[in-house]
mmCIF file of C-alpha atoms in Angstrom:
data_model
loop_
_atom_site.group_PDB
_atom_site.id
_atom_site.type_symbol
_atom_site.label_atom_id
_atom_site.label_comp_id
_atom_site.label_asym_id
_atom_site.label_seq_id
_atom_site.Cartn_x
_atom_site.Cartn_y
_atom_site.Cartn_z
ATOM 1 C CA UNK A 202 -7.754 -41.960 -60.634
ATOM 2 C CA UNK A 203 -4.074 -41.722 -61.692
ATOM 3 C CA UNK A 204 -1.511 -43.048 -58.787
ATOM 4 C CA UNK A 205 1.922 -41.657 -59.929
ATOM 5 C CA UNK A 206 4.821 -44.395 -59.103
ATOM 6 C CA UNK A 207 6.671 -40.682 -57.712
ATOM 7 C CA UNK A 208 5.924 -37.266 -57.619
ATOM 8 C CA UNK A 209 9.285 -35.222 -57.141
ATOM 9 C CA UNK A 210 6.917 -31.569 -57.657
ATOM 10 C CA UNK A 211 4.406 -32.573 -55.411
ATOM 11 C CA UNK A 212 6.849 -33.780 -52.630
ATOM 12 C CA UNK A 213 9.138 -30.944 -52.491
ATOM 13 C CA UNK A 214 6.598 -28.675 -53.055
ATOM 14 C CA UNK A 215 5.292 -29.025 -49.456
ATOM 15 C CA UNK A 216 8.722 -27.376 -48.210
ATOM 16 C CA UNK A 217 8.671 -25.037 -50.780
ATOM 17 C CA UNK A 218 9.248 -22.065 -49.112
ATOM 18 C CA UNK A 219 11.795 -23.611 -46.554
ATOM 19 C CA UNK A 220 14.171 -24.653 -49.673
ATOM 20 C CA UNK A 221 13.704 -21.237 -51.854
ATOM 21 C CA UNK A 222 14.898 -19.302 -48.261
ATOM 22 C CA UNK A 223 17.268 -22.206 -47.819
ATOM 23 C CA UNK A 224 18.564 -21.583 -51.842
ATOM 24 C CA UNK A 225 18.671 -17.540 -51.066
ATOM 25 C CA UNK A 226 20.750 -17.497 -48.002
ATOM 26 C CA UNK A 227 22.967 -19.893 -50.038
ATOM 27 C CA UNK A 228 23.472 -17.828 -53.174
ATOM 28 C CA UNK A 229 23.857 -15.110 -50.980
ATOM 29 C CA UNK A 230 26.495 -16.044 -48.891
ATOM 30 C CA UNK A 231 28.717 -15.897 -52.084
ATOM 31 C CA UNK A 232 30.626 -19.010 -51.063
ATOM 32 C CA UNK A 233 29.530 -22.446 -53.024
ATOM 33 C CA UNK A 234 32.037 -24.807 -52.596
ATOM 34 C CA UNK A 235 33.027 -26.935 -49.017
ATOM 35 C CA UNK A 236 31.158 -23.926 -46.786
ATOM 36 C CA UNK A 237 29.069 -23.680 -43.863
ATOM 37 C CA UNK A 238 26.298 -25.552 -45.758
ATOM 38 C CA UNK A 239 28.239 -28.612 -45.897
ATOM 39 C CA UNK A 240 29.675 -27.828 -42.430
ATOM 40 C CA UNK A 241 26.661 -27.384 -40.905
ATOM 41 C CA UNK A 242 24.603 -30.739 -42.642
ATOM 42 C CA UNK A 243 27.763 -33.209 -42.434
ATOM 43 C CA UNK A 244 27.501 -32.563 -38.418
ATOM 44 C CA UNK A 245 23.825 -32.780 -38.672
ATOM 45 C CA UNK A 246 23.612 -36.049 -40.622
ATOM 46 C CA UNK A 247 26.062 -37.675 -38.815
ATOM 47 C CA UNK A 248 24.078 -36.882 -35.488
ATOM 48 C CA UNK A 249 21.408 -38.512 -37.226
ATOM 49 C CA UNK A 250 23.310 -41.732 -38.226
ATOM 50 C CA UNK A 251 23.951 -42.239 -34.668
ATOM 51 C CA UNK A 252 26.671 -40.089 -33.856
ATOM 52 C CA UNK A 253 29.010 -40.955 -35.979
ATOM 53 C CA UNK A 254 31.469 -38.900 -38.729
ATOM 54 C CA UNK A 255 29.477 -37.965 -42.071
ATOM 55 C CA UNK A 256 31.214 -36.370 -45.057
ATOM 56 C CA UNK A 257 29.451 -35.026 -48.007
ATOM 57 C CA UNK A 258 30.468 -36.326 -51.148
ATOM 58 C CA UNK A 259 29.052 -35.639 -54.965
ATOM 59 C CA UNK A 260 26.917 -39.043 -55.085
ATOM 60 C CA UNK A 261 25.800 -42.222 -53.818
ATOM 61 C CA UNK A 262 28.628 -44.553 -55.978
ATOM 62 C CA UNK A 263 31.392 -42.318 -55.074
ATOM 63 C CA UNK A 264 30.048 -42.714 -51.848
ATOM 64 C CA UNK A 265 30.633 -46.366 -51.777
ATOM 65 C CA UNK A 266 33.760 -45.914 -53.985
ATOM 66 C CA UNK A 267 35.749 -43.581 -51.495
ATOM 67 C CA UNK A 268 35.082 -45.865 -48.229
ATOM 68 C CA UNK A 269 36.426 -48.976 -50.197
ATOM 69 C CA UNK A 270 39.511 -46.470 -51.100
ATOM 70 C CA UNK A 271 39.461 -45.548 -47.456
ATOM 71 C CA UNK A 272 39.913 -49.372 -46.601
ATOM 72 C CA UNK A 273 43.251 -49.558 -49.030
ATOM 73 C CA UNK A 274 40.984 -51.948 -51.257
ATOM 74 C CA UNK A 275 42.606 -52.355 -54.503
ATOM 75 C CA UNK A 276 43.422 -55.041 -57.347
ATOM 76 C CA UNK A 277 43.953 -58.323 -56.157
ATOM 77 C CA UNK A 278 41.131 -57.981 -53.727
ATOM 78 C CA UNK A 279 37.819 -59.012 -53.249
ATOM 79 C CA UNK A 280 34.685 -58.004 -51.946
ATOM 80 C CA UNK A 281 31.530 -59.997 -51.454
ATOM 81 C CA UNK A 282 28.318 -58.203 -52.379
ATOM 82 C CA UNK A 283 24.937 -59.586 -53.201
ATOM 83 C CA UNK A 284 23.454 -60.899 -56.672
ATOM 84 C CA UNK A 285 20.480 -57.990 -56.537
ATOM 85 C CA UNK A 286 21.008 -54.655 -56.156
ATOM 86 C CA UNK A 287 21.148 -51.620 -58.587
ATOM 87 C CA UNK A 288 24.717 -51.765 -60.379
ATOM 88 C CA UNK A 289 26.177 -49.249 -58.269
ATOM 89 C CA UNK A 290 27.295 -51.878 -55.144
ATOM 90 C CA UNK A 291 29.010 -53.304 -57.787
ATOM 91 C CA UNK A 292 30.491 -50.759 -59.734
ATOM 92 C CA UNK A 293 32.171 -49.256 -56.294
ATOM 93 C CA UNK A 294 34.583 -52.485 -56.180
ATOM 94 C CA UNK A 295 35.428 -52.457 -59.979
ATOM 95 C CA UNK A 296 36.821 -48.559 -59.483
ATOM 96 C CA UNK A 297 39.270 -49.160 -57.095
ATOM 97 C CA UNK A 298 40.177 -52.530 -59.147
ATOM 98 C CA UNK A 299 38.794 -55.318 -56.823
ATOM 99 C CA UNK A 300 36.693 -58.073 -57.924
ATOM 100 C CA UNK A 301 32.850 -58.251 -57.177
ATOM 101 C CA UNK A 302 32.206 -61.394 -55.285
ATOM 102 C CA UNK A 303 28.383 -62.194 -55.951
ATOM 103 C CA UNK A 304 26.118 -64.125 -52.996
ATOM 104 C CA UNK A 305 22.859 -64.996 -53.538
ATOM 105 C CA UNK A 306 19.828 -62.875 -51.428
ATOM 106 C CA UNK A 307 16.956 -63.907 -48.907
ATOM 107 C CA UNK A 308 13.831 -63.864 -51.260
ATOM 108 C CA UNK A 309 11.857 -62.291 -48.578
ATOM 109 C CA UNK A 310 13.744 -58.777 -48.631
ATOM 110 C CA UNK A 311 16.036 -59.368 -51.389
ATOM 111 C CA UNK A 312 18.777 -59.082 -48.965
ATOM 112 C CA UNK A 313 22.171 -60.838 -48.423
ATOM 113 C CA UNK A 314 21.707 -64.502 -47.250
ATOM 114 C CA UNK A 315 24.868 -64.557 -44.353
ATOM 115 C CA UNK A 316 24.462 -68.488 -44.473
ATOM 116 C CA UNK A 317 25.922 -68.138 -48.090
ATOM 117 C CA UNK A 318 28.451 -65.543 -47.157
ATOM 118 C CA UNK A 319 30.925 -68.192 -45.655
ATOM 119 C CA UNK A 320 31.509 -70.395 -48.439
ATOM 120 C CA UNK A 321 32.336 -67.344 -50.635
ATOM 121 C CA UNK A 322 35.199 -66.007 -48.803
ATOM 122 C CA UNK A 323 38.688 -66.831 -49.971
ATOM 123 C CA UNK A 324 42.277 -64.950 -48.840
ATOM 124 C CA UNK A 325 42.121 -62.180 -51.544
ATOM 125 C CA UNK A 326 38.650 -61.267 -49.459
ATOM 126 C CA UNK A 327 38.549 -57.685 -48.165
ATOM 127 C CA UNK A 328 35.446 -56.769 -47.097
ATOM 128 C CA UNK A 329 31.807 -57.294 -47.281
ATOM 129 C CA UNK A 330 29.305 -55.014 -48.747
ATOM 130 C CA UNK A 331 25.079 -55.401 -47.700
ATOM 131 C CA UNK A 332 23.060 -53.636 -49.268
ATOM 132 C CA UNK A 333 19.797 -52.220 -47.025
ATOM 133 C CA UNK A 334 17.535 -53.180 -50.645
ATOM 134 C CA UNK A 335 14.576 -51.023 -50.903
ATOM 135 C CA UNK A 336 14.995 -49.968 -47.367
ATOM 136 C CA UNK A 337 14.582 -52.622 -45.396
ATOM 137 C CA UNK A 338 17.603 -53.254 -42.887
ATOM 138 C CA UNK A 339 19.985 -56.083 -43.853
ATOM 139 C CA UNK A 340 20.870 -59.009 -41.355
ATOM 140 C CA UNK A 341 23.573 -57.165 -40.019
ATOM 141 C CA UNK A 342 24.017 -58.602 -36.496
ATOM 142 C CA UNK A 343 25.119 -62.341 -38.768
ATOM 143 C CA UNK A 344 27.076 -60.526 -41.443
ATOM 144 C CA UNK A 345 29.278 -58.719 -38.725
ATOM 145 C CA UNK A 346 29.890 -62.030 -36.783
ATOM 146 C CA UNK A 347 30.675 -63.388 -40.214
ATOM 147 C CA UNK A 348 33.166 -60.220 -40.802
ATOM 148 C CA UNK A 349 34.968 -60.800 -37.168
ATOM 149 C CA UNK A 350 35.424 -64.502 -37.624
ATOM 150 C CA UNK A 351 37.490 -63.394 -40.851
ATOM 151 C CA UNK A 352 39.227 -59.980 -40.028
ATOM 152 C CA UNK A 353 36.983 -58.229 -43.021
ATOM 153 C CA UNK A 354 35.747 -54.736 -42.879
ATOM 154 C CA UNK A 355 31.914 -54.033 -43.836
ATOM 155 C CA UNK A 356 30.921 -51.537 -46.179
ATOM 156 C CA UNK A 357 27.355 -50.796 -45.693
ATOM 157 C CA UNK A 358 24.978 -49.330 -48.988
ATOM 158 C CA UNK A 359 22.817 -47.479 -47.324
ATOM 159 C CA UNK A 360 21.560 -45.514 -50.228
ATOM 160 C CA UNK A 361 17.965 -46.808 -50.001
ATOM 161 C CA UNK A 362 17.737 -46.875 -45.983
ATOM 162 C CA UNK A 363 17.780 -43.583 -44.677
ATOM 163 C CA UNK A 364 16.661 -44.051 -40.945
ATOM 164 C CA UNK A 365 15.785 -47.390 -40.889
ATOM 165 C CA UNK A 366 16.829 -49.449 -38.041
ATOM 166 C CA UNK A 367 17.649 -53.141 -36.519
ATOM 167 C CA UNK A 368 16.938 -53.324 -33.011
ATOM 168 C CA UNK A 369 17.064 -50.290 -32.758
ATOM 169 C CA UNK A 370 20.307 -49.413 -34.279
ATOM 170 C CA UNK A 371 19.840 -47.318 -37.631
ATOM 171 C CA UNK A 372 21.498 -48.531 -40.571
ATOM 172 C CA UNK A 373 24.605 -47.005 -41.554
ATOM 173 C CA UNK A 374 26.050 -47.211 -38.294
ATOM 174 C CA UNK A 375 26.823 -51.188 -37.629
ATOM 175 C CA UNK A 376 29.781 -51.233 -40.648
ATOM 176 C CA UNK A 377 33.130 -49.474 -40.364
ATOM 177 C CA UNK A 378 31.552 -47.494 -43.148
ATOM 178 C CA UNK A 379 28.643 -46.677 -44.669
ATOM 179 C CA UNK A 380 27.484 -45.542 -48.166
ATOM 180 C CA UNK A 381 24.357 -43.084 -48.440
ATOM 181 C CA UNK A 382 23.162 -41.624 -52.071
ATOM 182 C CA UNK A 383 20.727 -38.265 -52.060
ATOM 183 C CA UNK A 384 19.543 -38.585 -55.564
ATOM 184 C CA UNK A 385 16.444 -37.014 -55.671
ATOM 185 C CA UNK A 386 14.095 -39.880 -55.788
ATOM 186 C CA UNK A 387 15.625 -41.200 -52.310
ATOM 187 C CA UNK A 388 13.603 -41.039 -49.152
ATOM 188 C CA UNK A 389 16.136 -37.921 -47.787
ATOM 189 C CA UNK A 390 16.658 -36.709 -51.626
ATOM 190 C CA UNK A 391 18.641 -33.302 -52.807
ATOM 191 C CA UNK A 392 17.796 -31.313 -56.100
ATOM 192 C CA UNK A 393 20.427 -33.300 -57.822
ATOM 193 C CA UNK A 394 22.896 -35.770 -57.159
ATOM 194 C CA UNK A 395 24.522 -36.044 -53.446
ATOM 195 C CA UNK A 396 25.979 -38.615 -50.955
ATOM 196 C CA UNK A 397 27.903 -39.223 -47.984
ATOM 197 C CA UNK A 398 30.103 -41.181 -46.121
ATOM 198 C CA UNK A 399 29.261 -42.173 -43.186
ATOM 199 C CA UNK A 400 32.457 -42.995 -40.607
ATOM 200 C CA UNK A 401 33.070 -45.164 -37.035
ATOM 201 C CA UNK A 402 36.947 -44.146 -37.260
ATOM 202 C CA UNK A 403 38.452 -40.606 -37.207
ATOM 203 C CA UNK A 404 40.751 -42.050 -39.156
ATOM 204 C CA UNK A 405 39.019 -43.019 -41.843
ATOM 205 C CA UNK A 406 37.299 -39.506 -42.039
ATOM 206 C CA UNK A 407 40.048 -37.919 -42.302
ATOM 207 C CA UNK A 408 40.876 -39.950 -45.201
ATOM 208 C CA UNK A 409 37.885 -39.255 -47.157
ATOM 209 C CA UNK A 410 38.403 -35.665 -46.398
ATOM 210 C CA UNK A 411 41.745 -35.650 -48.497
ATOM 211 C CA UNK A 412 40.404 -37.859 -51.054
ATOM 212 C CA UNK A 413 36.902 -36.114 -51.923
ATOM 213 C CA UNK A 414 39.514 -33.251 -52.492
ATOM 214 C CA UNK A 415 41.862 -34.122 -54.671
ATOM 215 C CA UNK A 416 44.106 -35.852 -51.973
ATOM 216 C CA UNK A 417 44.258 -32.377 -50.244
ATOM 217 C CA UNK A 418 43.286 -30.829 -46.686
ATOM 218 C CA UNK A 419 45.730 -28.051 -47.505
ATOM 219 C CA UNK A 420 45.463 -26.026 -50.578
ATOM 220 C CA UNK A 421 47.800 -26.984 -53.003
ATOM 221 C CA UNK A 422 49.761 -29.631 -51.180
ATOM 222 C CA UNK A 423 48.392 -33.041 -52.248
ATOM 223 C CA UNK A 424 49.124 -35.972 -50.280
ATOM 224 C CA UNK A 425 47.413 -38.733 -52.365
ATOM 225 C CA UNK A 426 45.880 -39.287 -55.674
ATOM 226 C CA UNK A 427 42.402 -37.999 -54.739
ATOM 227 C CA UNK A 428 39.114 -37.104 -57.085
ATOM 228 C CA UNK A 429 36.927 -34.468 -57.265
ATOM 229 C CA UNK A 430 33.905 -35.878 -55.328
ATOM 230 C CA UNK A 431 32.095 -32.802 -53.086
ATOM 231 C CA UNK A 432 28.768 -31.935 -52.097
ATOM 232 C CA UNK A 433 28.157 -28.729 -53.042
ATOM 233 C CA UNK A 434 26.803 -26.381 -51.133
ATOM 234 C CA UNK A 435 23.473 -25.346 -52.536
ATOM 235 C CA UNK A 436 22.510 -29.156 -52.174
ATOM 236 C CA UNK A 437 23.446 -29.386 -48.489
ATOM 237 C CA UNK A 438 21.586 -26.560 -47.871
ATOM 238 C CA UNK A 439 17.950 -28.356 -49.476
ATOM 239 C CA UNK A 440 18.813 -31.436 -47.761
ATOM 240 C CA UNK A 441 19.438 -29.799 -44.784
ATOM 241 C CA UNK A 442 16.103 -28.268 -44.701
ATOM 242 C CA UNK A 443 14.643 -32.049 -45.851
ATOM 243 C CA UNK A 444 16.246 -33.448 -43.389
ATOM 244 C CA UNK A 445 14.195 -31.799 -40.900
ATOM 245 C CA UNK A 446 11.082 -33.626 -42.252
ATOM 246 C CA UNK A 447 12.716 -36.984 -43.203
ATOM 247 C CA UNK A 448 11.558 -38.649 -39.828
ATOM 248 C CA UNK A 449 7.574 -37.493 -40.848
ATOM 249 C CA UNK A 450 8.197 -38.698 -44.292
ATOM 250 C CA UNK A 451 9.515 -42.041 -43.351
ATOM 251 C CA UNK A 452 6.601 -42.340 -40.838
ATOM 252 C CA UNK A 453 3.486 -41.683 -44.013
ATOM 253 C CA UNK A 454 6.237 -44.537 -45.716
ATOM 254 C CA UNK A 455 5.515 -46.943 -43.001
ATOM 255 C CA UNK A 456 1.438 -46.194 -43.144
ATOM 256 C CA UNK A 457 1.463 -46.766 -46.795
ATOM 257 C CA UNK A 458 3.173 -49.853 -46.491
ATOM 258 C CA UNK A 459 1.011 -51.208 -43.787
ATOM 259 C CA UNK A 460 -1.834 -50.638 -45.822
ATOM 260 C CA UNK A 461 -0.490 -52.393 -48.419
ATOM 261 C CA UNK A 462 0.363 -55.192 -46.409
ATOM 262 C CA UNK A 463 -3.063 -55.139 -44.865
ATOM 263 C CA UNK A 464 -5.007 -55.124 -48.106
ATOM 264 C CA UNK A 465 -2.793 -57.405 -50.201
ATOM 265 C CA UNK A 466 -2.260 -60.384 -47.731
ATOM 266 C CA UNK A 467 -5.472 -62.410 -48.466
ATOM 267 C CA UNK A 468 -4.122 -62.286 -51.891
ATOM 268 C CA UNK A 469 -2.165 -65.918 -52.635
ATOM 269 C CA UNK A 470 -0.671 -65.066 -56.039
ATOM 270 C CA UNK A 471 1.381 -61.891 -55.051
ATOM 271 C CA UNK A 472 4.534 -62.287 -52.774
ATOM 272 C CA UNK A 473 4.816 -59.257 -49.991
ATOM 273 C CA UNK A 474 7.578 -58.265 -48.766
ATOM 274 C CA UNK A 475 8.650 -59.379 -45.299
ATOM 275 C CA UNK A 476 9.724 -57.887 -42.721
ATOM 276 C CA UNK A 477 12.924 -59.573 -40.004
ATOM 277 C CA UNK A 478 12.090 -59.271 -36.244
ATOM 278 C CA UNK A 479 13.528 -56.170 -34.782
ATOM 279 C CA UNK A 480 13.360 -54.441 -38.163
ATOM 280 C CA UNK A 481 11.990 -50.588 -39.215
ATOM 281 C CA UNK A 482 12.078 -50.431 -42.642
ATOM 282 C CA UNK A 483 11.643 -47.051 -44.035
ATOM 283 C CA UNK A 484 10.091 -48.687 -47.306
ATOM 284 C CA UNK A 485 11.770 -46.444 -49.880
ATOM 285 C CA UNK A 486 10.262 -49.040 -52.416
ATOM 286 C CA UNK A 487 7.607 -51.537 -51.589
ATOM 287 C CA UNK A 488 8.238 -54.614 -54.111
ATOM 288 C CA UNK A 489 6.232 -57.200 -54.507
ATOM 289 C CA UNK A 490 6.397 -60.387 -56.411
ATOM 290 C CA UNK A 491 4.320 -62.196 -59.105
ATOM 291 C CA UNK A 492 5.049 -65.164 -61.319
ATOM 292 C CA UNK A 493 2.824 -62.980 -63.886
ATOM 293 C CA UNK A 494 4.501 -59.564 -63.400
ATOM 294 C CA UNK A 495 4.924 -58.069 -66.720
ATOM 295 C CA UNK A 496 1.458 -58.616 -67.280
ATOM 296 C CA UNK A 497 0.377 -57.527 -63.571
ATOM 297 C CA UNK A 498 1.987 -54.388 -64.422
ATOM 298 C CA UNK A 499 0.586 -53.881 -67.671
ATOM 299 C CA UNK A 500 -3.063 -54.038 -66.506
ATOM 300 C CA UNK A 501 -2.227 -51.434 -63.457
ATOM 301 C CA UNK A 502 -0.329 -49.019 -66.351
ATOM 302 C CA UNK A 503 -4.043 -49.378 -68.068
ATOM 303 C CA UNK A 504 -5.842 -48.129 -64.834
ATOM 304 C CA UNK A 505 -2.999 -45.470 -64.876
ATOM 305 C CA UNK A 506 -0.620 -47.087 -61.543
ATOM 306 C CA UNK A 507 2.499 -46.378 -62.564
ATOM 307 C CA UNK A 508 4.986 -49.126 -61.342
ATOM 308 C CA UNK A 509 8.381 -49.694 -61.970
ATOM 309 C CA UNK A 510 10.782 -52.967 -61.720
ATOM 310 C CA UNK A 511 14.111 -52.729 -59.091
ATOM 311 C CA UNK A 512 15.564 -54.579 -60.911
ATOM 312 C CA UNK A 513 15.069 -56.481 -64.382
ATOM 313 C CA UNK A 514 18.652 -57.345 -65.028
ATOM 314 C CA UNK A 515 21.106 -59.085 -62.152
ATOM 315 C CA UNK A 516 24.578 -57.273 -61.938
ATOM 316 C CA UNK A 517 26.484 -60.770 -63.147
ATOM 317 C CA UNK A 518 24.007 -60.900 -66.486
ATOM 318 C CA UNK A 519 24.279 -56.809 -67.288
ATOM 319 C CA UNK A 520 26.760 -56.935 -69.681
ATOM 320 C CA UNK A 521 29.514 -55.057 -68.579
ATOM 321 C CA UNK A 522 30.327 -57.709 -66.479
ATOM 322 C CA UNK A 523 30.235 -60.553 -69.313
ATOM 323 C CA UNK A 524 33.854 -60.633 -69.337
ATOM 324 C CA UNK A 525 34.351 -60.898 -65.713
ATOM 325 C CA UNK A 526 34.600 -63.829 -63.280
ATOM 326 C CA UNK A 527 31.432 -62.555 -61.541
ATOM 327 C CA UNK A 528 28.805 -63.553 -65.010
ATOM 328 C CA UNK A 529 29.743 -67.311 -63.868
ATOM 329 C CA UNK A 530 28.544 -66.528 -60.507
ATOM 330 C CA UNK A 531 25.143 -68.891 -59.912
ATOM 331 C CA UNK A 532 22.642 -67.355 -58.782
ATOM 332 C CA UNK A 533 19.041 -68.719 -58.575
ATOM 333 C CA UNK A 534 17.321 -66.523 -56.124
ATOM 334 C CA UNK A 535 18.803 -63.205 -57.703
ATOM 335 C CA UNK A 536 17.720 -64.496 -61.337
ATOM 336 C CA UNK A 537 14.239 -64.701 -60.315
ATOM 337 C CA UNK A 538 13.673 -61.905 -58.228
ATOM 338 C CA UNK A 539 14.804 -60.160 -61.384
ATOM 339 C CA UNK A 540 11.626 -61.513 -63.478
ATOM 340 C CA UNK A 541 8.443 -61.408 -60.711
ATOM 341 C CA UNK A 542 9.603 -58.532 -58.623
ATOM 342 C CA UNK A 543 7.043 -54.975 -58.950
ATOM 343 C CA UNK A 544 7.495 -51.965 -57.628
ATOM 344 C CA UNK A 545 4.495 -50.251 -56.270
ATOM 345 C CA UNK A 546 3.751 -46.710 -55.935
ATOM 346 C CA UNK A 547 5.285 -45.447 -52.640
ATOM 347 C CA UNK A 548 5.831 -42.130 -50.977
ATOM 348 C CA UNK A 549 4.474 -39.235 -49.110
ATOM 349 C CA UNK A 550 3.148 -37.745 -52.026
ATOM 350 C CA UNK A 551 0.440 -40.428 -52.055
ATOM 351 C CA UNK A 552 -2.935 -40.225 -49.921
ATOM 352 C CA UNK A 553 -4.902 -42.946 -49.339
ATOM 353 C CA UNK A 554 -7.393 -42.999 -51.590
ATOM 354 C CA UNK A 555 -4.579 -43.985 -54.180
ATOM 355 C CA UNK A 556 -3.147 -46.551 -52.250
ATOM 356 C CA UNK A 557 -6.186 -48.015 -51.823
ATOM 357 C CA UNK A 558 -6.778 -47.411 -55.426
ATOM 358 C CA UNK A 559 -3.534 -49.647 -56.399
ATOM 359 C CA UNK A 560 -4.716 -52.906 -53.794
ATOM 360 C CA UNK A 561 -8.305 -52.756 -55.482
ATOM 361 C CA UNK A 562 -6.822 -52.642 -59.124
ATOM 362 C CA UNK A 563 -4.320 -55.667 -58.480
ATOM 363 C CA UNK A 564 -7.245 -57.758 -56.783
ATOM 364 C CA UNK A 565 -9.088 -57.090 -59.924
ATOM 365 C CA UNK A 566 -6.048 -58.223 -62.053
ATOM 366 C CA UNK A 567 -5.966 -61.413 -59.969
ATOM 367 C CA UNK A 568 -9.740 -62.152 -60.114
ATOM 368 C CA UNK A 569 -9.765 -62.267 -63.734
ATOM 369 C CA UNK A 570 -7.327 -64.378 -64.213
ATOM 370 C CA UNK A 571 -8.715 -66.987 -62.100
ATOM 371 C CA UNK A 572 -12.302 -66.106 -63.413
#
């Protein structure tokens, strides 16, 4: 039996007439850029993150990028993040000329440890920036106390966490802003690339307005340096439709990883993830951990379970940051989620029969090896 890591055909293919009508009425309307499409899924998504502001941007870095812009963040500032994440949380505060400051994650999640947050902040420090990793909620409630005892903003990446939630509050709605990326492997994912930032302040709406658009509300009078950074319109108008069916999605998410969890936890050699109290993860990855990963994953790639690793190489030791302050940064926990951590098939595309396919073939990997 063949368990595909993802299956991009397969899971759009179950709207598939809901996004051709979607794609029609769209290439119909003759108008592509900044139109009702966008309109019409900025209001929607932003109902769905709470209530709060949400403008449609081309991806999920420029997503981050713009809200740091939005904050006046600049050289001479800094901005903690954490040691693992993709390279995009980082690459946000080098473009608009900040410094990354790396802390160290929970092992657990892979999330931001806030009792290491304190120690890192000096008086260039700006903001913070948690990342919801794999889509599991970040300890927000700490990191905002943190972020009040020092006047910093928060910056949440919320590219991986679409609907999850922390006592009951959904991600993407505790920060002053929020990052969200609709690349089409995400749990709410468009036909290309996509994003949005998600607002609490008018004001800072507003701003991203101007500079998605090249600084500009009104056509050809530019009052900042902006970018080119817009959702177009054909891709609002998929995700609008997939956003209909993101809460079922996240639910088979939630039953895949509790089978997982179910049929892995006798199993002594294999870290699971975990899970804080008052947390809904919507599991857009389910990583594990083994001290023998590589060859873990080999023997599952034999059975044909496709895996993948998020992520083999820590921001600080990629090396286009070798020649910045951040490659000094230590950072145990980070370093050695990057060598045990797997990434297990996970997504509505998969029944149960595979799931249950991928627990048997990794007990089997562990029995021989202590055989």
């Amino acid at each position: 039996m063949k368990v595909p890591f993802l299956d991009l055909l397969a899971i759009n293919a179950r709207h598939d007439a809901e996004i051709r009508a979607a794609m029609a009425a769209c290439l119909d309307s003759g108008w592509y850029v900044l139109g009702r499409e966008v309109q019409a899924f900025e209001a929607e998504f932003g109902r769905f993150c709470g209530g709060r502001r949400a403008l449609g941007v081309g991806n999920g870095l420029d997503a981050l990028t713009l809200a740091l812009r939005a904050l006046d963040i600049g050289p001479g500032d800094e901005v903690i993040v954490p040691g693992h994440t993709f390279i995009a949380t980082w690459l946000a505060v080098t473009a608009v000329g900040a410094e990354p400051v790396a802390v160290d994650v929970r092992e657990g999640t892979g999330n931001l440890d806030p009792s290491l947050i304190a120690a890192a902040i000096t008086e260039r420090t700006r903001a913070i920036l948690p990342v919801h990793l794999y889509g599991q909620p970040a300890e927000m409630q700490a990191i905002l106390k943190i972020a009040r005892q020092h006047g910093l903003a928060v910056v949440e990446d919320a590219a991986q966490a679409h609907g999850a939630s922390l006592d009951g509050q959904l991600c993407g709605s505790f920060g002053d802003l929020a990052g969200f990326s609709f690349y089409p492997g995400k749990n709410l994912g468009a036909l290309g690339d996509g994003g949005a930032v998600v607002c609490a302040n008018d004001g800072h709406a507003e701003r991203i307005e101007r500079l998605r658009n090249y600084g500009s509300r009104v056509r050809y009078q530019h009052e900042e340096l902006g970018c080119n950074s817009r959702l177009d319109e054909l891709q609002a108008a998929i995700l609008r439709v997939k956003l209909a069916h993101l809460e079922a999605d996240n639910q088979r998410r939630r039953d895949i990883a509790a089978r997982y969890l179910a049929g892995l936890s006798g199993q002594a050699s294999l870290g699971l993830p975990e899970v804080l109290p008052g947390a809904e993860p919507v599991w857009h990855l389910f990583v594990v951990r083994s001290a023998q990963r590589d060859a873990l994953q080999a023997f599952l790639a034999e059975r044909d379970v496709q895996t993948l690793i998020h992520y083999p190489i820590p921001p600080h030791r990629q090396p286009a940051y070798q020649h910045s302050a951040a490659a000094a940064a230590s950072l145990p926990v980070s370093e050695r989620l990057a060598s045990c951590v797997l990434s297990l098939p996970m997504g509505p595309h998969l029944d149960d029969a595979q799931v249950d396919r991928v627990i048997d073939v990794i007990h089997q990997f562990f029995e021989r090896r202590s055989s």
